[in-house]
Amino acid sequence: MKNIRKISTGAVATMVVSVALGGCGAVSSDSGSSSSEKCDKDDLQLVMSGRGLDNEYYVAEEAGARAFAKSVGLEKNFTWIASDGDSSKQLSQIKSIVTKSGSCAVINVDPNEASLLPSLVKVVQQNGAFLVSQSNRPEGLTPQGSKGDSWVAHIEINGEPQGYAAAKELFESIGGKGNIVALQGILDNGPAKQRFAGLQRALKEYPDVKLLDDQTAEWDRTKAQNTMQAFLSKYSGKINAVWAANDGMALGALEAIKGAKLEGEVKVSGTDGLNEAIADVKDADSTGFVATTQSQANALGGFGLAIAYAAATREITPTDEPVDHRSFFLKDIPIVTSATAADVPDPSSTSDLDFSDIWSQAGEAIK
Amino acid sequence: MTIVDRGASVGTGAPPTRGRTRITWSSLSESLPMAALGVLVALTAVMLVVNADFVSTGNLRSLAQQSAVPAVIAVGLTFVILMGGIDLSVEGNMAMASLVTALLVANDRNAASFGAWGLLAAAAAGAGLGLVAGAAVSYLKAPSFIVTIGTWQIGLGVSQLLFGSRPPRIEDEGFRSIANRDLLGLPSSCWVALAVVVAGLLVQRYTRFGRYAYVIGGSTDIALLSGINVMRYRLLSFVLSGACVGLAAALATARTGVGDSSVGSGFLFTTVAGVVIGGTLLTGGRGGVLHSVVGVTLMVAIANAMVLAGVSSLIQATVQGLVVVVAVSAIMWRSREHLRVVK
């Protein structure tokens, strides 16, 4: 009895595998022949890939990308895929999409880590698909330096002016002099480095502000709370303000400050524009949370996909575009303070995104 | 296979008669985590020289508050590890339980307002995930190492489903006060943790489940031959571990004030390393709740001491890892003598 069951399961498995293989073969030979040809608009597969929708940033990014897909009438062809912070998963997901859809694949990807991008670019090039990357990129690797049109563009948000502007607002809130501590992101992350460089530029302009200590809390709220508690013991009564590289850590630090009954006295700044942070900034007088930035994740999601789409539909030829259309920072936008917090749109709102000019958000070229 | 050198090591977590037995180092370290306490004392001595703020009231209070969550996790984890298993689902389980808690107490997403029942609900959710892992481990004979990586992902997946588009923010100040308000000089969460630790000790000493845990971990074969229902107790250990993790997640969520799927990040390392440093063997059969709790407290103290000592962020993770390796080697030093095979 047992044996028979084994054999029949085996047979079923073989059948399933052969059917699957047959299916695959048909699709890939199809797209193989059309990889250099223009894809029919209705066949385009619009894909946005990021970490996961358990994170406000990616919720906003997905909303932006979906809004673009809707604007060209292709919402049903739009897919969000979550890498869950797993690089090999992200690579295999993108690989399966591009081998299936070839030049019909339009991909906007937030690579899980910089070192993953070269492999992503390679599979996209091999299959004639179109890719816009964002945020994470290894030093020296650029779309303009890549072969062909497949790697259309690379977009980033420049963290340096963000870190600088938030720091400046923070320093002003303590009257331009006093002691601060800093909570850094994961130290080898691009945005973490850029934002900290911004803080350091601001420190040079304010010689009376002293950076007592800086530690990484790895973008993590609970770690930031623990580290801030340690800072408050170490520099008891001396800390006037905390600069945090993101809002999650700023909110963690704020909880530690509340725990020490110093809410409102020790000022806090963050970056990213999380809803919670903006709510605290509105009430800066009592919370002490004086500044954050406005989230641009929806623009990264929407315009990234729009640019890849323009290349796939041959509206643009990437190799003919100027350098500042191939790798660029999004235009800087003003930071959020108690004066402006009430007017900040919801990070996931897409009503402000106007896709008629796909370069409207392109700022300074990335060198 | 573990070679058990002394018959006495089976079930010595709580020797029934203490009467006239001569107190030796080894009998002491069976019931108390002497080595980990030693390292804790050494760390304190070093910190007294480097930065005496380490022992200030404020800092000790922070340490107690920060230890509460990992201590609760460690209590449950101890029983799984005592039986020779491992529960790696801590972070995913916490993610799920954190969202469950935040969505059941007063929050800015729905009308629920179950107050302190949130703690129970989180523990129940965690226990449910533990039940899945436990059933697969004991009845389907799947290795706990892989199964709990699976339940980790399930927990993470559920938390993503519950997340919606923004983290639910807790508006129940009464619930928040579990973590933030003081009761008799300590944050209430410390008292919750203390209660869990005491309950864990009682279970370990005075229940069949607790005493059999040592037998099962010491030698599953002997346990089976003695007619112990190994499958049932092993299943129970995962349920208990899940419940503790869920409760810990609720405490952590009360502390940060928001349902967050990354609330557990880093806790797997802190707790597993803490349990091992405390002297609970990953091969099972030795150690105990008290060992584990001292171990995780040591882990929290190390992280805190590094900030106070001003160790550069760039090398902090390395230093922490190094301390763990050195501490474990030192603590396990004695085990080498007994031809113990380390898996």
Coordinates of C-alpha atoms in Angstrom, one line a residue, chain B residues 71 73-84 204 213-214 241 275 280 286-293:
Chain B
A71 CA 14.0 38.2 30.9
I73 CA 11.4 35.7 26.9
A74 CA 14.3 33.9 28.6
V75 CA 12.0 32.2 31.1
G76 CA 10.0 30.4 28.4
L77 CA 13.0 29.8 26.2
T78 CA 14.8 28.1 29.1
F79 CA 12.3 25.2 29.1
V80 CA 12.6 24.6 25.4
I81 CA 16.4 24.6 25.6
L82 CA 16.4 22.5 28.8
M83 CA 14.6 19.8 26.7
G84 CA 17.3 20.1 24.0
Q204 CA 10.8 24.4 37.3
A213 CA 12.4 19.0 31.4
Y214 CA 15.8 18.1 32.9
S241 CA 7.9 29.8 25.3
V275 CA 20.5 31.8 28.2
T280 CA 21.9 26.6 30.3
R286 CA 21.3 21.7 32.6
G287 CA 20.8 25.2 33.7
G288 CA 17.5 26.8 34.6
V289 CA 15.3 29.9 34.8
L290 CA 17.5 31.7 37.2
H291 CA 20.6 31.0 35.1
S292 CA 18.9 32.4 32.0
V293 CA 17.6 35.5 33.7

